[in-house]
Amino acid sequence: MDSDEEDFVFYGTPIAREDDVNTSRKKKSVAEASGQLRTLAPWKQEVRDEEGRRRFHGAFSGGFSAGYYNTVGSKEGWTPQTFVSSRKNRAEVKQQDILNFLDEDERAELEGQSLGTSSQFDTFGFTAADHARKHAEKEHQKRPSAIPGPVPDELVLPATDSIGVKLLLKMGWRRGRSIKDSHTDVAYDARREARKAFLAFSTNDAKTQLADSEPIHDKSENFTEQPASDDVQSSQNTPVYVLNPKQDLHGLGFDPFKHAPEFREKKRSRVSDNRGPGNKSALLMNNSLFGFKSGKAAPGFGIGALEDFDAEDEDVYASGYDFEETYAEDIDEPTKLIMDSKQKSVQKEAGALSGFRLASNSDYQLERFDPPVVPKDFVPHHKFLGPPETSYKLGDPGPPEVPPPQDNNLKLLIDGVATLVARCGKLFEDLSREKNQSNPLFSFLVGGNGHEYYTRKLWEEQQKRGDQTKLQLDGKLSPRTQKMTAESRGKILGERPLERSSKDLSTSIPSTDAIHLQYNLSDTFTDPSSYSEMPVVAKPFIHDTAKQERFEQFLKDKYQGGLRSTDSGRASHMSEAARALERLDFEAAAEAIKKGKWSKEISTSLTGGMEFTSGGFVQAKDTQAQDAIPKEVHVKRTEYQWRPSPILCKRFDLIDPYMGKPAPAPRSKSKIETLIFTSDSVKATKEEETIIVKRDSYQMPQPEAQGISKDAADNESGGEVEVENVERPVDLYKAIFSDDSDDEEDTSIPNEVGNPEKKAEAANTTLNRLIAGDFLESLGKELGLEVPPELSSSTNKAMNSAPPKETASANSRIYSTYSVEDSSTLNVPHGREIVQDRSSEKREPVNGNLIGNSARSNSTYAETASLGNQVDKNISEKGPLQDRKFKTPSRRHRSSSSSSEDERSRKRSRRRRHRHSDSDSDSSSDHQDRYHSRSKGKKKGSSREKSSSSRSHSKHHKRRSRDSPSRYDYSPEKERTETKRDKHKRRD
Amino acid sequence: MSVSDLPKKEVNVLKGHEGAVLAARFNKDGNYCLSCGKDRTIRLWNPHRGIHIKTYKSHGREVRDVHVTLDNSKLCSGGGDRQIFYWDVASGRVIRKFRGHDGGVNAVKFNEYASVVVSAGYDQSLRAWDCRSQSTEPIQIIDSFTDSVMSVCLTKTEIIGGSVDGTVRTFDIRMGRELSDDLGQPVNCISMSNDGNCILASCLDSTIRLLDRSSAELLQEYKGHTCKSYKLDCCLTNTDAHVIGGSEDGSIFFWDLVDASVVSSIRAHSSVVTSVSYHPKDNCMVSSSVDGTIKVWKT
């Protein structure tokens, strides 16, 4: 084979073998599938079948196929949009619109980017029509018509004419007219002549108008041989539809005014009345003689009755406008005439009513009056007919100098009035006197307080004025009208006015009156001109004399009427803006002065800030009122406890003063409890060192361990009796520090106590009596009180099996000591008894089961509290425990929180036992000990270790020392602080 | 210090705030000053060169007070949006926001270690906020005031607050006690003397009162200015020789500390002078006003 091949000469390219071709195609298709070819631009990519072949339809059926069998992009169809929405990338709601479905060229067309004929060369008006359509669409969106939906194309016509139409129009074609040369010149000329004749007969103006219009006519005639416009001819033509938007709600094609076109006009005019001012005349026109021809008629003045309705004529006055636009056009017509001869046009307009003719002459003549002749001796100054305010001459020494009244306001008022009077004349004085007859402030006018000063001031002012305008001074007038008052007479005679005590009123005038006066002034004289001579302090621009001057001028201008020169020279150097700014400034200043007080406060109110309720009368009052109040400020220092949070201390790098001390009492649910119980765990330390020592001496003989050991013994032997008594304080403590950690101890007790109810009661009460009696006895001794014998409550007596004597004494002591001592100690045992007696049924289950329980403790507490009220009225007074004001020491004690009372009383009783241990029975002391240790345990909240008890002991003692001030002599000062602290704590 | 040394010459006007400037404060060394205002921004300035350095924006309402730590690294600010913002000075970003006041925050202060921000609020409380922990809860709420607390001062161991209820209350953390000094007049602003022995309390009866801190004795009253409805700051010069206070008519008053005479008064602003702050070392002062300007005064 090889040798054969060598011999052959090959021409052309050999045809690839079938399998080779297949492999290469396959490779290609595989590569395509793997996306290698995807990188190609779309127009370079080719569609191939799975074999890698291009499918060829044949040259006439589209060449190679595209897409999937010339349909879609792939076998699966168009790739659907994938919806992806993650938390960060929220999928937007896509609004599909027509653009999504348009090709690029369509889009370009839609957006007006396509090539089109410009309106300039728009022969057939396509572009214009396009524009019109778009415009119509836009408009349609803006104001929906009665028919919903888009405007049909047929209804939308271009607003501008196509160039062809324009050309035609220029050549003389008119709308609604066929392009047909049908008229004869003869007819046309005849018609023209007739018109000329008619116009010649008509009024002058018509002539002028004719002269005006003639050349135009000629011109148009030159242009074209206009067809004679008979009605017949014009009707041959296609009508021009004026497209009005359908604004009524009638059915399509329904014409309510079919047989009454007049009403249509009316209706239209009514509608269009709202549109513009020009419509009135349009209405006039249409109602006029010529206006009625048809809806399409072009109205005009120059067209006579003989005239045909001609397109040419239309052209003259209403050149091819739409009908509606002619309305506006009509206005121009008469103005043309007006220019010629005004008067006639007026007449014409007036007589333009249909069916009326204008009168040729009117009898209405405008009358003219000659100005009055000014007499030669006329002086252009007004002379007041009032009395001369100054009878004395200028050289007159005038009234004597008088010190101004003390009241600054009055002085100012007088100054102001004097100035005014000097300026305005005596009449003003009379007037104000009349007006303010009742006003005590104006008493100076009628000779009251400050009158001398007023006269003096007035004289001064007049002198001043006299100097300024010697001749203008208009004061001296005929004395005939003057009412001679005593003052004036005295003035004339040079009498010295009687001295009046000027102090009588001035001081008594309250500040409010001064303000009132200000009001009155402003009411009466628009504004007192005394502003112009404000006190120096009131000058807001004192640092800028020029400005101040301008300001004063401004004030003068503002508050004084009359002529004034246009003072351009004064501030001419200032720019317009600066002047305007200054003017604003002045306005504000003047306003402030007007409103504000007269004194120095003005300057502050001038610059009043945003939240500043500036000046005003309120402020004026305020300051005066405040001045009245003596400003003695004593700093009162009070001291409270305050507990910084540990973290605050840490952050401030300080040692927490309350470190290791129990946290403040947690909020208990009951409202009463929060009111009554407040933690007094926190104590001031330094105060009672000495007392602590003393207390410790008492404390020492009472060994701790013994108490504890006996505690247990108690529970065994006669315990039942005491247990309940003992339990209560514990329960109270629980109420305070509701910590259930030491329940076991408590629960162990009631188990023993539970059953022999009656016995326990009896024993209990007796024991209580004993204890209470002892305690009170000692207490009384200590206090040195004479205890008045008092009968105990009947309930106690009746129920008690205890010896009545003792009970009585105990009770009496209890009651007597209430005033001095906390009642709760005494109450607790007593109350307890009563509870048991009265509501033993209720108590029984409670007693039996759970003493140690917190619920139980709460209930017992409540009972004791209520019992406190039952036992004695005195105690019931304790009710308003939260009363913060302490009237008497005893009251104060009572009002301190009952929890502390309980605690204290408990301590007290304990201490009492320590002292009178000989008199106490063993059991009682045991009880005491046990109770004590337990309470301490409670107090510590969580720990029941006996080892720490010594500390708590000392604490108790400290406490006690403060609680019973009468017993130990220590200063009431400390006591007060103590109660204050309590109070404060409660507030916290 | 003689009267002539008082800073009465205007050397710079710091403009930039739109609307009233409510406070202007020097930093510890007096090289910079901070201002805050109704335009809800805090601005950092170099008052000596009169340039604006930075603006801190985040507050939703007006910023009433701002304070900077001793090391100039952090800011705290409070305002009408009831929040206290804890800022990083350099980056200008808010590190933390403390919410909890039930009313606008009138004053804020850092403590010495910049670990706690104490804020005084319209809700009648003083609150302490921990800057060290991540917690945004107040570590202490002092609500013994009976009216809006206008101003707060801190010492190493005490928190002092002045309130509209007329009291200046000193909360001694070390002692665990509160001293309430009732002045009888609404207290607008309190400021400590540099020796720490006195408190200057600006009251709403147009009087500034000087209190001895240890004995609660009223040492002196300074009158002459107008202070009736604004929170106007007062301060002492760095030598404690004079008392400086703004007035509602736009002037600044200088009183002699001892005899309470008006040594001088300058017409400083066109409107209410809201704040004055004295340079810690030099004879220099900044004042801010409702007219939107901050002015720097030197001798």
mmCIF file of C-alpha atoms in Angstrom, chain A residues 23 32 68 100 135 167 181 322 349 351 379 390 421 471 529 587 664 674 689 701 780 807 853 873 888 959:
data_model
loop_
_atom_site.group_PDB
_atom_site.id
_atom_site.type_symbol
_atom_site.label_atom_id
_atom_site.label_comp_id
_atom_site.label_asym_id
_atom_site.label_seq_id
_atom_site.Cartn_x
_atom_site.Cartn_y
_atom_site.Cartn_z
ATOM 1 C CA THR A 23 -14.930 11.851 16.155
ATOM 2 C CA GLU A 32 -19.867 22.664 23.461
ATOM 3 C CA TYR A 68 -34.269 24.794 19.021
ATOM 4 C CA ASN A 100 -39.837 43.418 28.941
ATOM 5 C CA HIS A 135 -50.146 63.969 24.023
ATOM 6 C CA LEU A 167 -49.732 75.132 2.077
ATOM 7 C CA ASP A 181 -62.472 75.797 -8.483
ATOM 8 C CA ASP A 322 -60.885 76.388 16.153
ATOM 9 C CA GLU A 349 -69.645 97.647 23.685
ATOM 10 C CA GLY A 351 -74.934 98.487 23.185
ATOM 11 C CA VAL A 379 -52.379 129.343 56.179
ATOM 12 C CA THR A 390 -49.689 128.349 77.804
ATOM 13 C CA VAL A 421 -49.712 117.795 75.041
ATOM 14 C CA LEU A 471 -44.090 130.515 64.845
ATOM 15 C CA SER A 529 -44.750 109.450 71.875
ATOM 16 C CA GLU A 587 -39.330 97.011 64.167
ATOM 17 C CA PRO A 664 -31.964 46.012 100.696
ATOM 18 C CA THR A 674 -43.771 47.590 101.296
ATOM 19 C CA GLU A 689 -19.843 53.729 120.299
ATOM 20 C CA PRO A 701 -23.707 37.824 130.991
ATOM 21 C CA GLY A 780 -41.713 51.788 134.108
ATOM 22 C CA THR A 807 -52.776 40.658 133.968
ATOM 23 C CA ASN A 853 -43.828 28.686 106.294
ATOM 24 C CA LYS A 873 -57.334 52.844 120.481
ATOM 25 C CA THR A 888 -44.309 64.388 119.311
ATOM 26 C CA ARG A 959 -30.107 49.427 117.387
#
